[in-house]
Short mmCIF file of C-alpha atoms and ligand atoms in Angstrom, two decimals:
data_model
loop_
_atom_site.label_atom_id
_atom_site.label_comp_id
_atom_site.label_asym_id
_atom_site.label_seq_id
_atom_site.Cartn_x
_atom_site.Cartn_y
_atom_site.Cartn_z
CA UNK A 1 37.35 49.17 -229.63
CA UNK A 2 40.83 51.47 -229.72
CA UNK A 3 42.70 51.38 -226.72
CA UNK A 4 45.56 53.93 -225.67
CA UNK A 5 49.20 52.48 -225.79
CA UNK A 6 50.15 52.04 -221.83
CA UNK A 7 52.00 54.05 -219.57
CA UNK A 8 55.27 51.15 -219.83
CA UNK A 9 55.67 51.19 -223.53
CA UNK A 10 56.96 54.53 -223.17
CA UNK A 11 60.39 55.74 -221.57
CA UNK A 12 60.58 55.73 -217.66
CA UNK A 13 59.72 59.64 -216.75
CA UNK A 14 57.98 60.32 -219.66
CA UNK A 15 55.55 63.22 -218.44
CA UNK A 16 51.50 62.50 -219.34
CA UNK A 17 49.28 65.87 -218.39
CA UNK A 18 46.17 67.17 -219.88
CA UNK A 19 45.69 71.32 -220.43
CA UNK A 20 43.74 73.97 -220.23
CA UNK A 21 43.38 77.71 -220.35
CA UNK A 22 42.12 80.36 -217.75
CA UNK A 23 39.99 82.17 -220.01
CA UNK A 24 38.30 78.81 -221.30
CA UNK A 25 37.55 77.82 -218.38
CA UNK A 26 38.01 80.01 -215.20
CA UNK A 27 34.95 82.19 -215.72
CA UNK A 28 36.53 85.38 -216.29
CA UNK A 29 33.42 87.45 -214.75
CA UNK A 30 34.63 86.25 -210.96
CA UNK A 31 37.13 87.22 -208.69
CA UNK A 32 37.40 90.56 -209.46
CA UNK A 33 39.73 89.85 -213.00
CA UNK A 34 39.60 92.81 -215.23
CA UNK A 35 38.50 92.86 -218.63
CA UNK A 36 40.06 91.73 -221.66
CA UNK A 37 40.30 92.26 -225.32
CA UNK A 38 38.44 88.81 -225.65
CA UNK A 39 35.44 90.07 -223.75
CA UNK A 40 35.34 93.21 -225.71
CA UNK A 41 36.06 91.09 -229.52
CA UNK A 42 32.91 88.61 -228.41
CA UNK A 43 31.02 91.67 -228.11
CA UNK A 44 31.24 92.71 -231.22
CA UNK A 45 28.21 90.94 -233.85
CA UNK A 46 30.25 88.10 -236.31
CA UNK A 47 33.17 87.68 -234.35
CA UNK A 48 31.78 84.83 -232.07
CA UNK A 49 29.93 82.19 -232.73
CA UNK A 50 26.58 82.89 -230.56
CA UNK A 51 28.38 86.09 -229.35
CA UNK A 52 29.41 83.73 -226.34
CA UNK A 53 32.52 84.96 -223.90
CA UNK A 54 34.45 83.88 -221.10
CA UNK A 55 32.28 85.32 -218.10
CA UNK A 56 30.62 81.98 -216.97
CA UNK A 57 32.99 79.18 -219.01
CA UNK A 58 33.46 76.36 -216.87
CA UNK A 59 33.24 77.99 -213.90
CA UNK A 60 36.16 76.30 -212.42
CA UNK A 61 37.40 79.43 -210.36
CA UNK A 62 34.86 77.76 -207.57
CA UNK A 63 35.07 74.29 -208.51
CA UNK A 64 38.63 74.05 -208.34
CA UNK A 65 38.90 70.97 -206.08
CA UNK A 66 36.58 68.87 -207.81
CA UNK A 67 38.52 69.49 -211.04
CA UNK A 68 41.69 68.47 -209.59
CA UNK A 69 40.54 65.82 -207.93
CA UNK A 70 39.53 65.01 -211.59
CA UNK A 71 42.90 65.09 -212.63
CA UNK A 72 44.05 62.95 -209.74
CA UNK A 73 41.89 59.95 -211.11
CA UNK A 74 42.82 60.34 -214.49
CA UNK A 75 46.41 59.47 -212.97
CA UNK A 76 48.58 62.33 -214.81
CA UNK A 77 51.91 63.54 -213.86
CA UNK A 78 51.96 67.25 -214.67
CA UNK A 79 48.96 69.84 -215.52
CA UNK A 80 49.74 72.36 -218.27
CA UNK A 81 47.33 75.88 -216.89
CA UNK A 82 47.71 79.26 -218.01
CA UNK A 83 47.25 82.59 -215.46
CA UNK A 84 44.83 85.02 -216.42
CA UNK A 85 47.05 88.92 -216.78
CA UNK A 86 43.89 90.27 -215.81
CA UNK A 87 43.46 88.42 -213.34
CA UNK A 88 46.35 89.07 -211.45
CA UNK A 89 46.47 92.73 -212.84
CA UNK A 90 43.46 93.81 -213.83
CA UNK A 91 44.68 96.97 -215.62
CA UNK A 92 47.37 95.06 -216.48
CA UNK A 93 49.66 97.10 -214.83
CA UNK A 94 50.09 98.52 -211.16
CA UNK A 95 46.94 97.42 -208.23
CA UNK A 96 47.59 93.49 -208.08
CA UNK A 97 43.80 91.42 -207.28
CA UNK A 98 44.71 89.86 -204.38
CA UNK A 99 41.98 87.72 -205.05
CA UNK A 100 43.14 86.23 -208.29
CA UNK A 101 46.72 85.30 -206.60
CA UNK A 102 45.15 83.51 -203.93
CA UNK A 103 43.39 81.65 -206.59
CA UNK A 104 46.60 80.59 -208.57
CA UNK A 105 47.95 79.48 -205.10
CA UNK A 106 45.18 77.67 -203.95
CA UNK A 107 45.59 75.50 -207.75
CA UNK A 108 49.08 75.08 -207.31
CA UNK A 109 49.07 73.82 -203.49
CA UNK A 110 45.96 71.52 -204.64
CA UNK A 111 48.06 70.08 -207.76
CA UNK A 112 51.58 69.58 -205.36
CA UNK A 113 48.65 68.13 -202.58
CA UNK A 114 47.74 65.64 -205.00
CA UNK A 115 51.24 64.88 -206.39
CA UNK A 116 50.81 66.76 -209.98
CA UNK A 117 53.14 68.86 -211.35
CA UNK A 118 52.20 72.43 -212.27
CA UNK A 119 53.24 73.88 -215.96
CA UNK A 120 52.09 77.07 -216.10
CA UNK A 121 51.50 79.32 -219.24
CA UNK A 122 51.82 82.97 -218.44
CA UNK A 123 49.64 84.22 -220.93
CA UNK A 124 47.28 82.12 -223.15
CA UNK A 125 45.42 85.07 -225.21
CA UNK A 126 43.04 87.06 -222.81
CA UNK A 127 45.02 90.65 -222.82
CA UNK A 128 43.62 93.16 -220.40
CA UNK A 129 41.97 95.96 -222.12
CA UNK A 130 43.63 98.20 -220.74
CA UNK A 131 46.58 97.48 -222.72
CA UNK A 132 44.83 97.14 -225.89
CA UNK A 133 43.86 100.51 -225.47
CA UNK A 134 47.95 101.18 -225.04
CA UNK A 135 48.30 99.56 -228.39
CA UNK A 136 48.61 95.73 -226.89
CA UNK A 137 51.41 93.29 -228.63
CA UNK A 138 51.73 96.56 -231.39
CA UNK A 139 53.38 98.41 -228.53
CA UNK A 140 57.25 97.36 -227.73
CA UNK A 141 56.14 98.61 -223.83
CA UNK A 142 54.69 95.56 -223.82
CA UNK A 143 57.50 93.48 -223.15
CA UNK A 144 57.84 95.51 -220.02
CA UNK A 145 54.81 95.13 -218.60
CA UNK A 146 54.68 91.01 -219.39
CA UNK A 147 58.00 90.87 -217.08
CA UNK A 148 56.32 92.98 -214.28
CA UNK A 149 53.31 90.56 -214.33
CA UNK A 150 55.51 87.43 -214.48
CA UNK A 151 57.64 88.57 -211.59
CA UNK A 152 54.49 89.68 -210.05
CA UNK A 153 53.09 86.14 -210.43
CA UNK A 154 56.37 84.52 -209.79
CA UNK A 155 56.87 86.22 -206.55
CA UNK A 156 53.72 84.10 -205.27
CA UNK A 157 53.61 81.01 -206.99
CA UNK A 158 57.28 80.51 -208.46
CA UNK A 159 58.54 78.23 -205.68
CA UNK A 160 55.89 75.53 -206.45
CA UNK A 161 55.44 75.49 -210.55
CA UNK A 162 57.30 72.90 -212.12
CA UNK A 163 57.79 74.38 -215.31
CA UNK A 164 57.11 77.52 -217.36
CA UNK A 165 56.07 78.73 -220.71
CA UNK A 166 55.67 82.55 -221.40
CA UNK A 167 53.31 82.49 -224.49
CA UNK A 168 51.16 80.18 -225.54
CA UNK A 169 50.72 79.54 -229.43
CA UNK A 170 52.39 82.98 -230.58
CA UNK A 171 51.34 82.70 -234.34
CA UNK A 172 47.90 82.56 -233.11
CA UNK A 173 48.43 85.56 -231.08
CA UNK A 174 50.46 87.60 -233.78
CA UNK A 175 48.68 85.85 -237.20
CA UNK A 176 45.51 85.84 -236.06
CA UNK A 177 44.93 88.51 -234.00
CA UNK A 178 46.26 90.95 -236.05
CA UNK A 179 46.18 89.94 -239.62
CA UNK A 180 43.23 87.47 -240.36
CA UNK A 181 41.31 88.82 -237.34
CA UNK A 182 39.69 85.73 -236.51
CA UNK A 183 41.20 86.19 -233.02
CA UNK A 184 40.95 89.33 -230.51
CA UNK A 185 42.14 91.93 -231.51
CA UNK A 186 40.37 91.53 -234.39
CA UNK A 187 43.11 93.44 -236.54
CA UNK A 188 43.47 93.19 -240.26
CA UNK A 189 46.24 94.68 -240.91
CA UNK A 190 49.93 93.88 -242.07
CA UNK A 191 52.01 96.24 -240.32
CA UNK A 192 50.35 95.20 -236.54
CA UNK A 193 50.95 91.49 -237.37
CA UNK A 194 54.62 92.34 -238.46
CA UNK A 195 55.06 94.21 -234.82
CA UNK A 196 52.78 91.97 -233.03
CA UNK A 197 55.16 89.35 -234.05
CA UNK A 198 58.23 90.49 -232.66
CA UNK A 199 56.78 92.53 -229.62
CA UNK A 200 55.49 88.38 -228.66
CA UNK A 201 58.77 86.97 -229.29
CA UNK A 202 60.70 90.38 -227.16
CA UNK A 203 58.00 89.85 -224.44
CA UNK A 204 59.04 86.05 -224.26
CA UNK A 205 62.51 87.23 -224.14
CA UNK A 206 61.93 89.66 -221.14
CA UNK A 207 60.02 86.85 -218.96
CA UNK A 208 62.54 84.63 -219.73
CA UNK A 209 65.36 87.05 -219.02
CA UNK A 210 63.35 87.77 -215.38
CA UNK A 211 62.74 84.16 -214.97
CA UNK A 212 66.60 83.42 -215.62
CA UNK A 213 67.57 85.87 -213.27
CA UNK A 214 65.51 84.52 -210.10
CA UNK A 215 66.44 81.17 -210.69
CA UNK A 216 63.18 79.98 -211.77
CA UNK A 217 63.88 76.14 -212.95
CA UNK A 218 62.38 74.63 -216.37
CA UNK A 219 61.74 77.32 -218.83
CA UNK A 220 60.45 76.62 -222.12
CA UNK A 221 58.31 78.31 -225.36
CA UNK A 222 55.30 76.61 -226.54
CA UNK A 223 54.58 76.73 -230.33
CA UNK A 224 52.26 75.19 -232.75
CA UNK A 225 52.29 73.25 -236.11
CA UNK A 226 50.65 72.72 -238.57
CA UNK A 227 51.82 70.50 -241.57
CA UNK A 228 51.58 72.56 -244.44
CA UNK A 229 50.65 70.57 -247.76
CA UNK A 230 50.92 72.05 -251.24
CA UNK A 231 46.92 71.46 -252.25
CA UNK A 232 48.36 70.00 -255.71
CA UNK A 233 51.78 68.99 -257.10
CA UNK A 234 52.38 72.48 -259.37
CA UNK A 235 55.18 74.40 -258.21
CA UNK A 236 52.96 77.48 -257.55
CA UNK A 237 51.40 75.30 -254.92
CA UNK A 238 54.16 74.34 -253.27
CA UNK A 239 55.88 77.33 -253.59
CA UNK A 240 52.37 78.68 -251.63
CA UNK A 241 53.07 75.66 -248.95
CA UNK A 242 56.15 76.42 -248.63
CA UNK A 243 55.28 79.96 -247.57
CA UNK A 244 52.68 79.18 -245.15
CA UNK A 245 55.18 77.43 -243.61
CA UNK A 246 57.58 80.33 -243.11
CA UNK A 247 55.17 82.39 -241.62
CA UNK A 248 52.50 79.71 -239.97
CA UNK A 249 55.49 77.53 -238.48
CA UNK A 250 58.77 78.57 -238.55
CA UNK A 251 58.45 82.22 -238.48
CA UNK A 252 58.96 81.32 -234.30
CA UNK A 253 60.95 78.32 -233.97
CA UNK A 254 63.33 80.15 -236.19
CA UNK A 255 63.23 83.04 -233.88
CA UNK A 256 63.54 81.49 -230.84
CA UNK A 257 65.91 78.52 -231.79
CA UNK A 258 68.68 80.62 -233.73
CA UNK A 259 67.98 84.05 -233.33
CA UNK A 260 66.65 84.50 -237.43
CA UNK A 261 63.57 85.16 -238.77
CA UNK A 262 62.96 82.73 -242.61
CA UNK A 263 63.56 84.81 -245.64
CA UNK A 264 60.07 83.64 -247.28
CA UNK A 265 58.15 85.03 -243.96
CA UNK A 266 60.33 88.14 -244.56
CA UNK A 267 59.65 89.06 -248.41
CA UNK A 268 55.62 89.88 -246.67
CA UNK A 269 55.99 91.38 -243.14
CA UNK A 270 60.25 92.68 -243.05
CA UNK A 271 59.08 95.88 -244.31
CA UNK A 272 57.07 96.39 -241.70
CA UNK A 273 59.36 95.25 -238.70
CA UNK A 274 60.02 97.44 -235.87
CA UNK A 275 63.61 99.39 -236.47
CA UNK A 276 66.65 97.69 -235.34
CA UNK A 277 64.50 94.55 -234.92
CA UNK A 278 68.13 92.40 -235.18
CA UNK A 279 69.24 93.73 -232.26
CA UNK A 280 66.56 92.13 -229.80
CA UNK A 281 67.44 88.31 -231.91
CA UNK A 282 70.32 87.46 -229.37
CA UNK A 283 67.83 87.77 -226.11
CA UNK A 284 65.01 86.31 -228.51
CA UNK A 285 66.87 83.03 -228.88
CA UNK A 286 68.50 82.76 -225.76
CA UNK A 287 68.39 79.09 -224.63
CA UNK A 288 65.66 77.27 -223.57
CA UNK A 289 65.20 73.83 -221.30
CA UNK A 290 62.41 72.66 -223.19
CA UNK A 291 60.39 73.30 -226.44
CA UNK A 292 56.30 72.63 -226.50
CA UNK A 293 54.71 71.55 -229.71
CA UNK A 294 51.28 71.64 -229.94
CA UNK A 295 50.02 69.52 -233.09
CA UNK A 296 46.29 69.06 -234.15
CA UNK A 297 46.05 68.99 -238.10
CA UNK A 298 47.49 69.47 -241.84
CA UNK A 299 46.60 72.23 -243.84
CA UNK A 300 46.17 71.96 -247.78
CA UNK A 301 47.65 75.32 -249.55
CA UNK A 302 47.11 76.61 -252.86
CA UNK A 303 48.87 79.60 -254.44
CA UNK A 304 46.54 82.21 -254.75
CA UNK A 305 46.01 86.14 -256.61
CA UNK A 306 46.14 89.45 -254.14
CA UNK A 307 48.80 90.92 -252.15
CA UNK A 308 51.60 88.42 -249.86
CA UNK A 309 51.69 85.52 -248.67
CA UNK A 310 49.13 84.91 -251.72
CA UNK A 311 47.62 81.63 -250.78
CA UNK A 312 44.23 79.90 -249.50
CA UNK A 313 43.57 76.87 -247.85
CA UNK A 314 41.72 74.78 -249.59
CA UNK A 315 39.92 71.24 -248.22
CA UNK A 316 41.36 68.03 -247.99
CA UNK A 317 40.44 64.40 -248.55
CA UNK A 318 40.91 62.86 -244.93
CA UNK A 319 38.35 61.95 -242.35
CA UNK A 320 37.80 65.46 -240.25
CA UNK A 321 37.22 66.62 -236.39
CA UNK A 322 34.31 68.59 -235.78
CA UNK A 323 35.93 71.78 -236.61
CA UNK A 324 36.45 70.06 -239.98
CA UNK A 325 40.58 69.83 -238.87
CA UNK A 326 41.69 67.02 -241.45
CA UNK A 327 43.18 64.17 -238.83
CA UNK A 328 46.68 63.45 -240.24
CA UNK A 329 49.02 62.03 -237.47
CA UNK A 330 51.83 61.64 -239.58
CA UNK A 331 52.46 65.19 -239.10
CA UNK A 332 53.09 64.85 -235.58
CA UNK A 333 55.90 62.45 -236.79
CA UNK A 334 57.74 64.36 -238.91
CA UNK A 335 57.14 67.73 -236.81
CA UNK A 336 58.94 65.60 -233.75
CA UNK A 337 61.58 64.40 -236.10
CA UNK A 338 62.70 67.78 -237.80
CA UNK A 339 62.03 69.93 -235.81
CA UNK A 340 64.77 68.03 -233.29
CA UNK A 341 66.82 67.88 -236.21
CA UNK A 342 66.85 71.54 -238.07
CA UNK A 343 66.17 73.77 -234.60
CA UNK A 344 66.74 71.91 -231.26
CA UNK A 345 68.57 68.89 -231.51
CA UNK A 346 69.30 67.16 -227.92
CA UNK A 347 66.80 70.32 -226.19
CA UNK A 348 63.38 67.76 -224.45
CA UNK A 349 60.31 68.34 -226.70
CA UNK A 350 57.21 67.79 -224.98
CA UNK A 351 53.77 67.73 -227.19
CA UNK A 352 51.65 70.85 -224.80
CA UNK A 353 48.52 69.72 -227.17
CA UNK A 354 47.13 67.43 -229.01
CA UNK A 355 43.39 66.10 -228.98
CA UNK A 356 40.22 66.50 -231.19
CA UNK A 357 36.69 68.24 -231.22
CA UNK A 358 34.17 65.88 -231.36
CA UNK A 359 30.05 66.01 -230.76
CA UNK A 360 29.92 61.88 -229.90
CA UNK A 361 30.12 63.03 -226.24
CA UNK A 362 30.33 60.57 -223.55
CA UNK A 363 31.00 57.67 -226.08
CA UNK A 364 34.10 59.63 -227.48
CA UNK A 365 35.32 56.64 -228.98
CA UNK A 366 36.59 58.86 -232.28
CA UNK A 367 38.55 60.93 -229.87
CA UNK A 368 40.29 57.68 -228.20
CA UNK A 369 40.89 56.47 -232.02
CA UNK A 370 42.65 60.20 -232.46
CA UNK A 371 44.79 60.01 -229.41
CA UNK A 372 46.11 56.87 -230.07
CA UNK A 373 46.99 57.42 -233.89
CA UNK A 374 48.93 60.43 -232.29
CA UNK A 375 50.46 58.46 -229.30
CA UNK A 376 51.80 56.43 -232.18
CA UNK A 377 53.44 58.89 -233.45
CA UNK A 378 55.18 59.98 -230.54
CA UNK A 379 56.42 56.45 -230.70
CA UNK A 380 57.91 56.59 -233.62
CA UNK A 381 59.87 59.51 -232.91
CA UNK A 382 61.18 58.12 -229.67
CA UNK A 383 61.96 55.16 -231.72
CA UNK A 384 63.93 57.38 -234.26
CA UNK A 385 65.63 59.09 -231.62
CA UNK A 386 64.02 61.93 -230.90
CA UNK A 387 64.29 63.58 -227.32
CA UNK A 388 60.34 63.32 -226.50
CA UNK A 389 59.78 64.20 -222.84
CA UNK A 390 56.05 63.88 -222.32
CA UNK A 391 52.46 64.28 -224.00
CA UNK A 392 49.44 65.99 -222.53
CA UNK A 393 46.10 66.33 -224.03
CA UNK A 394 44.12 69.06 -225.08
CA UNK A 395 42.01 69.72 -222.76
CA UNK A 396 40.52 68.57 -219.21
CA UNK A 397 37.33 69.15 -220.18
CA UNK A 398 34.86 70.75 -222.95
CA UNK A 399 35.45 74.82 -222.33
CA UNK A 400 35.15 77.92 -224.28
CA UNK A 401 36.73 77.56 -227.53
CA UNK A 402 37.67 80.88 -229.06
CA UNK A 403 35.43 82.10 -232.28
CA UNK A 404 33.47 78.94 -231.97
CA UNK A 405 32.18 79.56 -228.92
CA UNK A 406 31.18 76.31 -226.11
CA UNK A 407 30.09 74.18 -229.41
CA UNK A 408 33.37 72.72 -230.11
CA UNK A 409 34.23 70.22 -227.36
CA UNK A 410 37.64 68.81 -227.01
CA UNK A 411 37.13 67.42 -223.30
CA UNK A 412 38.22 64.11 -222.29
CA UNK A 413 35.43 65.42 -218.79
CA UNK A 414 31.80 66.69 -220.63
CA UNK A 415 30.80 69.73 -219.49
CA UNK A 416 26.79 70.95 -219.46
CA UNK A 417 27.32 74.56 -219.62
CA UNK A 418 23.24 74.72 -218.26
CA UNK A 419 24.40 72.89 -215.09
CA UNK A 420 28.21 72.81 -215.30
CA UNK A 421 27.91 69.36 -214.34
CA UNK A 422 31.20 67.16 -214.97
CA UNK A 423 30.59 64.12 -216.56
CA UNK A 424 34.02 61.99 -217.71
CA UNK A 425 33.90 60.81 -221.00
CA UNK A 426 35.23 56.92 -222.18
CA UNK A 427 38.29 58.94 -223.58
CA UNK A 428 38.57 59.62 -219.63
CA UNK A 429 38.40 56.32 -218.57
CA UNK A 430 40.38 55.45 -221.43
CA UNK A 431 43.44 57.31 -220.61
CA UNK A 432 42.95 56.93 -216.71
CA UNK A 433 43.59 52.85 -217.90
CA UNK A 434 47.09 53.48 -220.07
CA UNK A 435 48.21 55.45 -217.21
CA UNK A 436 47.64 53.19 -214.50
CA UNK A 437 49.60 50.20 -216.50
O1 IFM B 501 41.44 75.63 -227.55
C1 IFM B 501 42.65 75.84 -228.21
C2 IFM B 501 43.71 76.30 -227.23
O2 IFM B 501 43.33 77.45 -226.56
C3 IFM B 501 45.00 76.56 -227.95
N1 IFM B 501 45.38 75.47 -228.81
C4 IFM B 501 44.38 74.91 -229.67
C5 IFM B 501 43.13 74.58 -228.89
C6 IFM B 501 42.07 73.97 -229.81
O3 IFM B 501 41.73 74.87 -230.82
#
């Protein structure tokens, strides 16, 4: 049987947290949150597995307590959460939901009550509809309106979070929202991704900018990696690699970390950039205290015919997750290690994700064998030097996961989504073990 390496074999402070997301788990139909361009792309036939949305999730909006006393026996230091825009602004923009602030307080007083820190993730995907209608991340406005909501969310909860992040996963947002439409929007189309893009990276500028100026402590950007493999050794191949790269991983670190966007990632969507896009890089890569990775897989890429970036991903030879993710921890090494040495050098890096889908459900022990192939990994980059802060697994528990619907569970808690019954997995009891030693 694996076990997970101790709390003592890493550095003293070293932060361990799990994470979630509101929409994944709050149940979006309560509290009076408005809707959101995830609600309305689950409505539409194809786009989600089961046609299954937010509404109901985990329903943790009312058992809030219970799940953080769940954290407080797992024995983690910090809790990465996102707040829901719609929530707190149903429209998005002007009458504030009382309701949904009280709710973000009443998670925040329970995680300081119980001696957890609070990371929160302004926005983790769910966009009111009411800016979609406006033209959502297409629309520069938009960077606007993300620094009214975070001073609007600040204003109530700032004095207690530990630590923040403005966008969670922006290649996700901008890549496949808007140009592979597997994510809400739903867009396929190359001149929204190129604007998407940079209307993200502007909007994380503004909430930093805000956060800056109120003195809000511990800012950071959370971005995620995937190793990109050429599928074969033929330089077409790894010239296609090399491009999914650009745009996949570095199209954002680059951005944020020195102010430039990679030439490769600009040959497809520059021609489509908003005018005088070089003028918002400066405020784009103004410094941050921390940078998130979140690391689950390798992708295989082969060059392929049709219009830019002209590649496919193809599958790979190593055992798989349930969402067929090939698990290669070696990437999380050499992410740690270059990415400290080509963008951030002495800056903390903290992994904000890393875990598995699996169906073995309570007896998880393939998702215990996963975490501690990746745990390794960490070690090896603290052992090479490599300024890792802390680790925190995705997620809590089993929630709504995107186009796949609630059949893809990465909890280390089960969830029945008949009952909503909690039920902690040996992952659970796993980790609650390292952390106590
Ligand atoms: O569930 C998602 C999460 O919302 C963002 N990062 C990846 C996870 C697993 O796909």
């Amino acid at each position: 049987m694996t076990t997970l390496p101790t709390r003592s074999r890493f550095p003293g402070g070293f932060v361990f947290g799990t994470a979630t997301s509101a929409y994944q788990i709050e149940g979006h139909a309560r509290g009076g949150a408005g809707r959101t361009h995830w609600d309305d792309f689950a409505a539409v036939p194809g786009n989600v597995i089961g046609a299954e949305d937010g509404a109901v999730a985990c329903d943790h909006l009312s058992r809030l307590d219970a799940d953080l006393d769940l954290l407080a026996t797992l024995g983690v230091d910090a809790y990465r959460f996102s707040a829901s825009w719609a929530r707190v602004l149903p429209d998005g923009r002007g009458p504030v939901n009382t309701a949904g602030l009280d709710f973000y307080d009443r998670l925040v007083d329970g995680l300081v009550a119980r001696g957890i820190k609070p990371a929160l993730t302004l926005y983790h995907w769910e966009l009111p509809s009411a800016l979609a209608d406006l033209g959502g991340w297409r629309n520069r406005d938009i960077a606007q309106w993300f620094g009214d909501y975070t001073d609007t969310l600040l204003d109530r909860i700032g004095d207690r979070v530990w630590s923040v992040a403005p966008i969670n996963e922006p290649v996700c947002v901008g890549w496949l929202g808007h140009f592979t439409g597997h994510h809400a929007p739903g867009l396929r189309d190359i001149r929204a991704t190129a604007r998407a893009m940079h209307h993200i990276l502007l909007s994380h500028a503004e909430a930093i900018g805000r956060m800056r100026a109120r003195g809000q402590p511990n800012l950071g950007a959370v971005i995620n990696l995937e190793a990109a493999l050429p599928a074969s050794d033929v330089a077409a191949d790894r010239a296609a690699a090399a491009r999914h790269d650009s745009l996949f991983n570095r199209f954002f670190l680059q951005g944020l970390t020195k102010g430039t966007y990679p030439d490769a990632a600009l040959d497809g969507l520059g021609p489509h950039l908003p005018l005088g896009w070089q003028e918002d890089m400066n405020a784009i890569s103004a410094p941050l205290d921390w940078v998130g990775l979140n690391y689950y897989t390798c992708k295989r890429i082969a060059a392929a015919d049709g219009p830019w970036p002209r590649l496919a991903e193809v599958p790979g030879p190593l055992p798989k997750t349930d969402l067929d993710w090939e698990i290669y921890p070696q990437g999380l090494a050499d992410f740690l290690v270059s990415v400290a040495q080509d963008y951030t050098g002495d800056t903390p890096l903290y992994v904000t994700e890393n875990g598995m889908a699996a169906a073995s459900g309570l007896h998880d022990e393939d998702r215990i064998s996963y975490l501690a192939r990746h745990l390794a990994s960490v070690q090896s980059a603290l052992a090479n030097g490599v300024p890792v802060a802390g680790y925190f697994v995705w997620s809590l528990m089993d929630n709504y996961e995107w186009a796949f619907g609630y059949g893809k569970r990465f909890g280390l808690v089960e969830v029945d989504f008949e009952t909503l019954a909690r039920r902690p997995k040996a992952s659970f009891e796993a980790l609650a073990k390292a952390l106590s030693r």
